[in-house]
Structures are given as structure tokens and as C-alpha cells.
PDB file of C-alpha atoms in Angstrom:
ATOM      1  CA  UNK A 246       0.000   0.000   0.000  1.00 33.00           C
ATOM      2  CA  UNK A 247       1.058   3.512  -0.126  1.00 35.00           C
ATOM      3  CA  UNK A 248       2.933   5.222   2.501  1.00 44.00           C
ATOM      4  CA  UNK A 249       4.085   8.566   3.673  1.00 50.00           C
ATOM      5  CA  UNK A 250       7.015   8.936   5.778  1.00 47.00           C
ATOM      6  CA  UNK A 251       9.341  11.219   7.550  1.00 41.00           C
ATOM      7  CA  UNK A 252      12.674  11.197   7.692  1.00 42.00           C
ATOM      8  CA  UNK A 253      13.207  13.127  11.477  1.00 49.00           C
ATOM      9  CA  UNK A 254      10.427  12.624  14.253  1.00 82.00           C
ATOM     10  CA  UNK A 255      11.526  16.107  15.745  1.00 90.00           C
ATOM     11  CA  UNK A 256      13.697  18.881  14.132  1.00 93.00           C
ATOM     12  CA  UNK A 257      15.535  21.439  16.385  1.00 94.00           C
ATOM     13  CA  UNK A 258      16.824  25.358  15.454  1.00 95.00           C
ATOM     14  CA  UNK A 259      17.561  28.251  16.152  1.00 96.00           C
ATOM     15  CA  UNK A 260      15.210  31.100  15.816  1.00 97.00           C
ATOM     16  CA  UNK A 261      16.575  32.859  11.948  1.00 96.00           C
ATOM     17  CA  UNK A 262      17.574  30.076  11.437  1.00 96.00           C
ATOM     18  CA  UNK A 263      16.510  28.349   7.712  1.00 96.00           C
ATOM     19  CA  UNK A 264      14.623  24.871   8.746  1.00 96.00           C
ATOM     20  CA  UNK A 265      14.585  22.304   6.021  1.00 96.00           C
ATOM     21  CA  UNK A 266      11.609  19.315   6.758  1.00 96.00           C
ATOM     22  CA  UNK A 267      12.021  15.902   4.900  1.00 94.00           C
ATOM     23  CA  UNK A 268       8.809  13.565   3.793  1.00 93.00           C
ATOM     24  CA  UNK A 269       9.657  10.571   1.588  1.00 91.00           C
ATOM     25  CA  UNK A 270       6.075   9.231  -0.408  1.00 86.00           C
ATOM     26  CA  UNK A 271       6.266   5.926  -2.025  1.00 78.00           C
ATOM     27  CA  UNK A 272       3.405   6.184  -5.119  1.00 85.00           C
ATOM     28  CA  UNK A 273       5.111   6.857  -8.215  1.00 87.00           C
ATOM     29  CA  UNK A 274       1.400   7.903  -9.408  1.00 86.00           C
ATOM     30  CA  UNK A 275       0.444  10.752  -6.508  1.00 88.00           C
ATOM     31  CA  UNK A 276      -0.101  13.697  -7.862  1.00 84.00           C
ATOM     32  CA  UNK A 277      -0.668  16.421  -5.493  1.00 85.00           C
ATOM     33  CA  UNK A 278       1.094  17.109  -2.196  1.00 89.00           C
ATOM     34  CA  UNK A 279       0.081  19.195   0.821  1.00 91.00           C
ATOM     35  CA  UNK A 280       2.608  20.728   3.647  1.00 95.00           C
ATOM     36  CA  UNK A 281       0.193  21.125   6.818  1.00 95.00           C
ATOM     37  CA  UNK A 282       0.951  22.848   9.909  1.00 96.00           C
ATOM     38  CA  UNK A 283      -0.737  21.807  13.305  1.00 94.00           C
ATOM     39  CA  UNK A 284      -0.194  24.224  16.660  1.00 93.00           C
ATOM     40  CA  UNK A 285      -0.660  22.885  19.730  1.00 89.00           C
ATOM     41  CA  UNK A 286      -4.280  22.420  20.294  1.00 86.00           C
ATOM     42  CA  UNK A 287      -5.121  23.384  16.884  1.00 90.00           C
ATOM     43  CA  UNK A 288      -6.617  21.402  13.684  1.00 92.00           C
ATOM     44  CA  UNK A 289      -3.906  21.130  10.801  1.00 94.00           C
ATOM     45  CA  UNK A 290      -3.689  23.679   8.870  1.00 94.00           C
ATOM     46  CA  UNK A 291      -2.246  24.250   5.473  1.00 92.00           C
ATOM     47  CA  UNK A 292       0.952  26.168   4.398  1.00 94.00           C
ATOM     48  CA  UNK A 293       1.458  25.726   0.436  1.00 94.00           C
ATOM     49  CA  UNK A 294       0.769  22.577  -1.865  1.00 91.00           C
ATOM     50  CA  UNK A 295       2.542  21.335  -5.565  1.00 90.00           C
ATOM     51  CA  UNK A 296       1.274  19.372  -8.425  1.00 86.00           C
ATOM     52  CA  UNK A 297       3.292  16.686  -9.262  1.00 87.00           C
ATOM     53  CA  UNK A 298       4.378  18.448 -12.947  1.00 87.00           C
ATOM     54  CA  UNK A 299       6.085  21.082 -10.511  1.00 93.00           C
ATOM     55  CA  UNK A 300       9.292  21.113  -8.986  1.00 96.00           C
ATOM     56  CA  UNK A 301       9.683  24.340  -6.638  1.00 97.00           C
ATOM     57  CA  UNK A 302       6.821  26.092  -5.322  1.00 97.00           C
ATOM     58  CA  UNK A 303       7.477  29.307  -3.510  1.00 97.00           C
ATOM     59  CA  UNK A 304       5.215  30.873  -0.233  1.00 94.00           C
ATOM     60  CA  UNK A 305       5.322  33.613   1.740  1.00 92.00           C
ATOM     61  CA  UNK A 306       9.021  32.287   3.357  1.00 95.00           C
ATOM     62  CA  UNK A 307       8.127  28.757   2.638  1.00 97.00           C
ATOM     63  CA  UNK A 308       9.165  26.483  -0.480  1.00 98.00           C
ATOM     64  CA  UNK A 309       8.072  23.073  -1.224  1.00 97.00           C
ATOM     65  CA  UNK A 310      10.377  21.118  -3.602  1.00 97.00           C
ATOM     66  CA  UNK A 311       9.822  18.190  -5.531  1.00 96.00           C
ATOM     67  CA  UNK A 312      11.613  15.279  -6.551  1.00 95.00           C
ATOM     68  CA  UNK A 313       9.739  12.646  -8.393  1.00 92.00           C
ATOM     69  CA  UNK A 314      13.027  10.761  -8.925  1.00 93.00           C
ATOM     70  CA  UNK A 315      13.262   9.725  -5.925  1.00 93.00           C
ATOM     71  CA  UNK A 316      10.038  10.361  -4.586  1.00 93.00           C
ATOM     72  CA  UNK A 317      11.312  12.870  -2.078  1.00 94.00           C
ATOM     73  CA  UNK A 318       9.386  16.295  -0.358  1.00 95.00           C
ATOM     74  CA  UNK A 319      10.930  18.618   1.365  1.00 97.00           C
ATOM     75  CA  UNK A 320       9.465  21.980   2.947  1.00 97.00           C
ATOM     76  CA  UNK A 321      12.037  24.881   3.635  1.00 98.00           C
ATOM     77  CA  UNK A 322      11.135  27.838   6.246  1.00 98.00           C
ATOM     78  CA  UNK A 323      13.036  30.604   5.901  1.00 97.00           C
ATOM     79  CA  UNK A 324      14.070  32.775   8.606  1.00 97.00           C
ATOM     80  CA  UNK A 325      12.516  30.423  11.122  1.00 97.00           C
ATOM     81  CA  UNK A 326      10.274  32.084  14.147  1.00 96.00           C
ATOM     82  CA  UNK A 327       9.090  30.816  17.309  1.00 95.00           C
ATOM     83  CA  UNK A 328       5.702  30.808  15.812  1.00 95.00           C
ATOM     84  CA  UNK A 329       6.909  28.240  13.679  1.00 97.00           C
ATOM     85  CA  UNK A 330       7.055  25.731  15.918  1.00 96.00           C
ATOM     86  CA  UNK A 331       4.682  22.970  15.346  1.00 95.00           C
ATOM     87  CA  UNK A 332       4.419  19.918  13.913  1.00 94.00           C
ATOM     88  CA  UNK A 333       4.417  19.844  10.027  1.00 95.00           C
ATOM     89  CA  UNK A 334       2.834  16.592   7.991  1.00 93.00           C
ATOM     90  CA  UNK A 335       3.043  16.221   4.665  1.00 93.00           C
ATOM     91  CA  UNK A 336       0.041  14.507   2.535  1.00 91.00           C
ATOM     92  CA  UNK A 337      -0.027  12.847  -0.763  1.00 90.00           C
ATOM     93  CA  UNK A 338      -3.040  12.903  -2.799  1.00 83.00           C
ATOM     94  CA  UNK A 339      -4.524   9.781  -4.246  1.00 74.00           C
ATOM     95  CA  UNK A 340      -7.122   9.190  -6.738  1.00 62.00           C
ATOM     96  CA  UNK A 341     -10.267   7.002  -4.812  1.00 56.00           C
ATOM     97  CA  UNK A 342     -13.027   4.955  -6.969  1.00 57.00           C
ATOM     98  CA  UNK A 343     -14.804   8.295  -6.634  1.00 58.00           C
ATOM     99  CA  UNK A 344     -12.481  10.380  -9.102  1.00 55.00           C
ATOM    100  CA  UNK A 345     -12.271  11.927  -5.814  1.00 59.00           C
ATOM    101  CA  UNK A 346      -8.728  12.998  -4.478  1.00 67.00           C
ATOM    102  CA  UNK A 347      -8.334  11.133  -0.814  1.00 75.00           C
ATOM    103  CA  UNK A 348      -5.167  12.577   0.931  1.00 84.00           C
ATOM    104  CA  UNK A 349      -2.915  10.339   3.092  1.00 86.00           C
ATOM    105  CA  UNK A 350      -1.105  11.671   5.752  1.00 89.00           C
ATOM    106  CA  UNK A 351       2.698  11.184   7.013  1.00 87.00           C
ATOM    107  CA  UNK A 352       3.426  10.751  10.847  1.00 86.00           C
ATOM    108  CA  UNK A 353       4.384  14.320  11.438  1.00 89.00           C
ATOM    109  CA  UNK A 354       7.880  15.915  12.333  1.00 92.00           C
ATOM    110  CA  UNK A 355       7.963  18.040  15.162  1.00 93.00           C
ATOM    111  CA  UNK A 356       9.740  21.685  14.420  1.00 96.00           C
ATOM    112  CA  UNK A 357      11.008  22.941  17.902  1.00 95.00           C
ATOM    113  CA  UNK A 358      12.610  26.513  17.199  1.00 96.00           C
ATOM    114  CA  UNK A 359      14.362  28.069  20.433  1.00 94.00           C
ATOM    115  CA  UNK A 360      15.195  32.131  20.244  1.00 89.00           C
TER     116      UNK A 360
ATOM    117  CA  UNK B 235     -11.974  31.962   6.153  1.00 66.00           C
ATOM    118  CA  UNK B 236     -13.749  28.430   5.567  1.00 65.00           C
ATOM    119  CA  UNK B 237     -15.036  27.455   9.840  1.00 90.00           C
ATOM    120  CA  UNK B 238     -14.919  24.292  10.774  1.00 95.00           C
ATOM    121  CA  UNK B 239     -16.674  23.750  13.832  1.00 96.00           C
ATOM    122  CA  UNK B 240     -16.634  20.681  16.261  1.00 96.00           C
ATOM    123  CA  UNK B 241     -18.657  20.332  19.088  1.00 89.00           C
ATOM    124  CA  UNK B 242     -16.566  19.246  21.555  1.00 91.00           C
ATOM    125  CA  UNK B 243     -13.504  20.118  22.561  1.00 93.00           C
ATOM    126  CA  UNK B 244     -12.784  17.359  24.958  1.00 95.00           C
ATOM    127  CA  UNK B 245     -15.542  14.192  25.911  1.00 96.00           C
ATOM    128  CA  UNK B 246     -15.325  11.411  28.583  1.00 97.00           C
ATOM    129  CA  UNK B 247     -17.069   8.471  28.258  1.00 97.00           C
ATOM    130  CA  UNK B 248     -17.648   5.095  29.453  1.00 97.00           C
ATOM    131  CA  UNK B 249     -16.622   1.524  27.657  1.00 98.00           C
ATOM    132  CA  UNK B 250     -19.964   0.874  25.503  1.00 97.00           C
ATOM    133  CA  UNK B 251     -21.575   4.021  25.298  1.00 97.00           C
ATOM    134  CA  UNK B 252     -22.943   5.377  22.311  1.00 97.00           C
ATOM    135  CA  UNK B 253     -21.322   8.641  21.324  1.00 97.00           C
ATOM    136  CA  UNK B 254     -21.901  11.480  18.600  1.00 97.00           C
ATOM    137  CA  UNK B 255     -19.291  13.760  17.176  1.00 97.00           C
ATOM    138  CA  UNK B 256     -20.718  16.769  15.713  1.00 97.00           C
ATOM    139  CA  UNK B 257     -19.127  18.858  12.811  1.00 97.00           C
ATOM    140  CA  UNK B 258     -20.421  21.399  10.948  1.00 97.00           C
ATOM    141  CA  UNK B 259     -18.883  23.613   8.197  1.00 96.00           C
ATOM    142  CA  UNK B 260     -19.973  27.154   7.407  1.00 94.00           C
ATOM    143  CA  UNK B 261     -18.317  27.380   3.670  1.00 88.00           C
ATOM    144  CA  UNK B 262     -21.206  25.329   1.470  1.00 90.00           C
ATOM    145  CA  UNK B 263     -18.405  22.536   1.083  1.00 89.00           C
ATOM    146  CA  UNK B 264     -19.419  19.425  -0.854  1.00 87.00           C
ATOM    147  CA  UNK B 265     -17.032  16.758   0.686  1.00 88.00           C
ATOM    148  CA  UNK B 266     -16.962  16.547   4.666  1.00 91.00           C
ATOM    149  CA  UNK B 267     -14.052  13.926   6.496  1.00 93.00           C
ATOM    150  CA  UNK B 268     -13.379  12.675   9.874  1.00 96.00           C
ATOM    151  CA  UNK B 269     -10.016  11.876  10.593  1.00 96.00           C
ATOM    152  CA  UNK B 270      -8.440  10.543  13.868  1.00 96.00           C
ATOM    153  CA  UNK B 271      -4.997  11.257  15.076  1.00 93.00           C
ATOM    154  CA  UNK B 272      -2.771   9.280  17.724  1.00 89.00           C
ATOM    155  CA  UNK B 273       0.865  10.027  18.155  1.00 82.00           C
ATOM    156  CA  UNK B 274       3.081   8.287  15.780  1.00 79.00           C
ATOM    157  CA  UNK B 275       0.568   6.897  13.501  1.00 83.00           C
ATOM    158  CA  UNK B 276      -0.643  10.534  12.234  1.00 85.00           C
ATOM    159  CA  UNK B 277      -3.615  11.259  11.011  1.00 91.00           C
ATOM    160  CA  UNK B 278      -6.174   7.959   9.260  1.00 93.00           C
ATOM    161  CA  UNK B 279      -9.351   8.551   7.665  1.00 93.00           C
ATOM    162  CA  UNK B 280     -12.294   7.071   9.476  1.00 96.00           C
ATOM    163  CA  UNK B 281     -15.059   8.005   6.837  1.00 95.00           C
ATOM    164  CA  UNK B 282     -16.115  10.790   4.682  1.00 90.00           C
ATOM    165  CA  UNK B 283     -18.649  11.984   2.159  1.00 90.00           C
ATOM    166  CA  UNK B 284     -19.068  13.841  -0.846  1.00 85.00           C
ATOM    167  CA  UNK B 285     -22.715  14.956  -0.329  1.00 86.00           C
ATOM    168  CA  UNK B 286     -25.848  14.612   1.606  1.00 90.00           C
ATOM    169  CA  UNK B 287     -26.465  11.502   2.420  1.00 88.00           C
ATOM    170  CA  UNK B 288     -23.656  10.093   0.778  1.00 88.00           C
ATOM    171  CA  UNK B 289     -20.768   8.578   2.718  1.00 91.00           C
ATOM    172  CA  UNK B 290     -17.822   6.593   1.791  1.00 89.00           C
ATOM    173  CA  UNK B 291     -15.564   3.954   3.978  1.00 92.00           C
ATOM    174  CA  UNK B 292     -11.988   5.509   4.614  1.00 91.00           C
ATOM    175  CA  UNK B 293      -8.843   3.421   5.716  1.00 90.00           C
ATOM    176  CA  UNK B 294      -9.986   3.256   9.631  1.00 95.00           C
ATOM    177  CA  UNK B 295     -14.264   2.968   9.570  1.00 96.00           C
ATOM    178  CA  UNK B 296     -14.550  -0.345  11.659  1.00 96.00           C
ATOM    179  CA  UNK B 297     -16.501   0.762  14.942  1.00 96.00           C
ATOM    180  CA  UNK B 298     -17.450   3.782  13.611  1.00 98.00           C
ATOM    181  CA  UNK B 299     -20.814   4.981  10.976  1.00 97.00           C
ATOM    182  CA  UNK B 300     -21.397   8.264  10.094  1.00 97.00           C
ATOM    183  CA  UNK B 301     -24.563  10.940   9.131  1.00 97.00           C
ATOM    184  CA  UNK B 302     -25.131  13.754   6.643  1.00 96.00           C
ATOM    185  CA  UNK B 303     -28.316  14.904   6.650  1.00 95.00           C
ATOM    186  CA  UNK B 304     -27.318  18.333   6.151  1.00 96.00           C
ATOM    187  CA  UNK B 305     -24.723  19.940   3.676  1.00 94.00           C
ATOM    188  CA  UNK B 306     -23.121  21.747   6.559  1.00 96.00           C
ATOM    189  CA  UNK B 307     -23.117  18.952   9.348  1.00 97.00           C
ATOM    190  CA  UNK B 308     -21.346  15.702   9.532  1.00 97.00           C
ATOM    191  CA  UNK B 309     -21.597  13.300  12.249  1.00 97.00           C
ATOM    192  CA  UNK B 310     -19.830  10.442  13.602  1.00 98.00           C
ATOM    193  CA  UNK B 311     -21.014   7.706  15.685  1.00 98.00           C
ATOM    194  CA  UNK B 312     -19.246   5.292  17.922  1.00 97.00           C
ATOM    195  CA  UNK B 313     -22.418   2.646  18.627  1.00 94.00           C
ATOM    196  CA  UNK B 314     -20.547   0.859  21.634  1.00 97.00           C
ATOM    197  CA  UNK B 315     -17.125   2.850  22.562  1.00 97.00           C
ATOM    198  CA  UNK B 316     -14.290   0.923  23.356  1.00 97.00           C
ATOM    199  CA  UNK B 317     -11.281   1.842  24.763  1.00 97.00           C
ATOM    200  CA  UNK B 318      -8.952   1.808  22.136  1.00 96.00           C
ATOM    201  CA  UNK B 319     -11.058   4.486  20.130  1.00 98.00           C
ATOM    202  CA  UNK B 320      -9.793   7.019  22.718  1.00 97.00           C
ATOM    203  CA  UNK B 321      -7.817   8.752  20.807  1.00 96.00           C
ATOM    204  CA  UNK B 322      -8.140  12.961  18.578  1.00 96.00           C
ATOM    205  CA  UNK B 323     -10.591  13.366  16.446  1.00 97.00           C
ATOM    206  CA  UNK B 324     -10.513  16.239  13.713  1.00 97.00           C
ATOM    207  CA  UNK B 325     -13.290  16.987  11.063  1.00 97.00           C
ATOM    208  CA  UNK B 326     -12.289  18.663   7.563  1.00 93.00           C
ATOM    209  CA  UNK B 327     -14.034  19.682   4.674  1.00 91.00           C
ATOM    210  CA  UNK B 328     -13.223  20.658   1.501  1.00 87.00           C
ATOM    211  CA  UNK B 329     -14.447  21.991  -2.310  1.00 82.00           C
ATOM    212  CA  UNK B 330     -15.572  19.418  -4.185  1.00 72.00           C
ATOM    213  CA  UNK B 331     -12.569  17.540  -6.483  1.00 59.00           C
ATOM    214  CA  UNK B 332     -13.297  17.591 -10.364  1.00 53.00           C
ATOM    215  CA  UNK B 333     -10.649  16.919 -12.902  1.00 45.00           C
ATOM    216  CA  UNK B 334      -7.526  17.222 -11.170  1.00 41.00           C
ATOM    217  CA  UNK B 335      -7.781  20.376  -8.997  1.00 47.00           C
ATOM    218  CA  UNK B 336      -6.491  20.222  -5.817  1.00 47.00           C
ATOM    219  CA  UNK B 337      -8.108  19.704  -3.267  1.00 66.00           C
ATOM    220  CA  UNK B 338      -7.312  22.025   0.431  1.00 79.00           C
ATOM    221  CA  UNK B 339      -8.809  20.724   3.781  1.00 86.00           C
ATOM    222  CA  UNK B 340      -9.552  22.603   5.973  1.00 91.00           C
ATOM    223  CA  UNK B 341      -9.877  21.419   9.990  1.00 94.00           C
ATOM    224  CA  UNK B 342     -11.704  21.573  12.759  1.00 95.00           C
ATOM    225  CA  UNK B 343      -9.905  21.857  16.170  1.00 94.00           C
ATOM    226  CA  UNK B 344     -10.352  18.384  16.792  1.00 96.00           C
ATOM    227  CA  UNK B 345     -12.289  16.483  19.566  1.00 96.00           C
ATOM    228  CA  UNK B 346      -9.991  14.810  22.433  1.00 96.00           C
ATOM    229  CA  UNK B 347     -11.980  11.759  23.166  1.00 97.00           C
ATOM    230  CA  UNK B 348     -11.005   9.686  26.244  1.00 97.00           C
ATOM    231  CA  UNK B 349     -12.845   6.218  26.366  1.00 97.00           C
ATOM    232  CA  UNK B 350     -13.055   4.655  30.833  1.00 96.00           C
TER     233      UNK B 350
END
């Protein structure tokens, strides 16, 4: 079956610091991936997504990159804050019997950013 | 900003109790979810439904049924709770999917169910 996976349970840094989050996905046939965020006590919530004919995908201080080769993700924060810390999953999108785009979720990697 | 609303923000209840997790959405969203999360497994779809009355079997759905009545609401049911369905429970919703948009959840703040 698929799977979505992360490389480091819990990434630590320095505030300014650039933080670089790893998620490995192993269908060769997803085609959209999600970066969510999730506070403490919060729901997820989303930061940027790519389609899979993309490589780079630029936010507001946030990039997603893309590498279908070996089915790698990777979200970069840039000038990281103490607001940033959270824990980050990615998601793959699959297509259901629906036509319907079901996401599947990674395990999560916990960004702890000290000032 | 698309509100997802649960009831709940944290429920106690006893082994074999019937229990109802309420969600409702304020954004005329087509496809509703419920997902639950425990630590280290991340987050496993339990059921969801792309419109009234409709509902569709996720990856999790054993011990669990759901209702949609309603566009907006979107309930799940434990008919006997166990113990080992203590666990976070977050509802999403979304636009509906066609062709190969993409598709953006949006979440709830999630319902910390304990099961005695």
C-alpha cells in the first residue's frame, strides 16, 4: 500500500535560522502534495501545496520542492520564528473509486525553534 | 476563512456508550471527512462523504458509521465505545474535487476523546 514517511520525528533550530523538513512518499502515481501545519491544540492547517508536474513552489518564506526521482518532499522555512514551531505533515493525494482525491497523511515531524 | 466547527472540545465516556461527534462547516463545502490522530501513527481517515447523504468507507471505519443529513453537518457515531477508540478526532471539509484540482482541507480543532 502507499505510505508517507518522515525522515526526522523532531527537528531542532535556532530562531533565523533556515529549517529544512524531509517527507519521503512511495506512489510513483500521486499527484498532489500538501505541507500542513498543526499548533498545539489546533486542527492542521495548510501552508502551500505542488502538483506533481512542478518542482519548486514558492510561499510567503516557505518552499516546497519536488523530486519525483526519488520520490522525495521537502518543505524549507526561511528565517525560522518561534511561531513556527509545530508539527508539520506532509500529505499525498490519491485518486479514490470516486475520481475523488483522498489525501494520506505522514506521521508528522515536530519543528522545535528556540530564540 | 472556511469554519470548521466541532462540538466538543474534549468528551469522557464510558466503555460501551454510544457517542456522537458533531461537525459542521460554514463554507457550502461538498465533501466533509473525519479523521483521527494518535501520536506516531498521524492522522487515518475514518469516513467521509461527498454529499448529503452520501458517505464513503476511509482506511480506519470499523466501529465507527457516520450521518449527513445536512450539507453543513457531519456526524460520527461510535455505537458501543471501546477503549482503544480514545484517541483525537478532527473533522475537515473541503471543495468538491473535479478533474484534477487540488483539493485544500480545511480542519476543525479536533475532539480529544477519552474512552473509561
Amino acid at each position: 500500500g502507499e505510505s508517507v514517511g518522515l525522515h526526522l520525528p523532531t527537528l531542532s533550530v535556532q530562531e533565523g535560522d533556515n529549517s529544512i523538513i524531509n517527507c519521503a512518499y512511495s506512489n510513483s502515481a500521486s499527484d498532489y502534495f500538501i505541507w500542513y501545519k498543526q499548533e498545539s491544540g489546533k486542527g492542521p492547517q495548510f501552508i502551500i501545496d505542488i502538483r506533481s508536474n512542478m518542482d519548486k513552489r514558492q510561499g510567503q518564506r516557505v518552499t516546497v520542492l519536488l523530486n519525483k526521482t526519488v520520490k522525495h518532499l521537502s518543505l524549507q522555512i526561511a528565517a525560522t520564528q518561534p511561531g513556527d514551531s509545530a508539527v508539520y505533515f506532509c500529505a499525498e493525494a490519491l485518486l479514490g473509486n470516486t475520481g475523488f482525491q483522498k489525501l494520506v497523511f505522514g506521521t508528522g515531524t515536530r519543528l522545535l525553534v528556540s530564540p | 476563512d472556511v469554519k470548521v466547527t466541532q462540538s466538543s472540545r474534549y468528551l469522557v465516556k464510558r466503555t460501551g456508550e454510544k457517542v456522537f461527534l458533531e461537525c459542521v462547516q460554514d463554507m457550502d463545502h461538498e465533501n466533509m471527512f473525519w479523521y483521527r490522530q494518535d501520536p506516531g501513527l498521524g492522522l487515518r481517515l475514518i469516513y467521509f462523504s461527498y454529499d448529503v447523504k452520501m458517505k464513503e468507507k476511509g482506511d480506519i471505519p470499523e466501529g465507527y458509521s457516520v450521518s449527513r443529513e445536512k450539507k453543513e453537518r457531519f456526524s460520527l457515531i461510535l455505537e458501543s465505545a471501546s477503549t482503544n477508540q480514545t484517541s483525537m478526532y478532527l473533522c475537515a471539509s473541503s471543495l468538491r474535487v473535479f478533474s484534477l484540482k487540488s483539493e485544500k482541507l480545511f480542519f476543525g480543532s479536533g475532539t480529544q476523546l477519552s474512552v473509561l
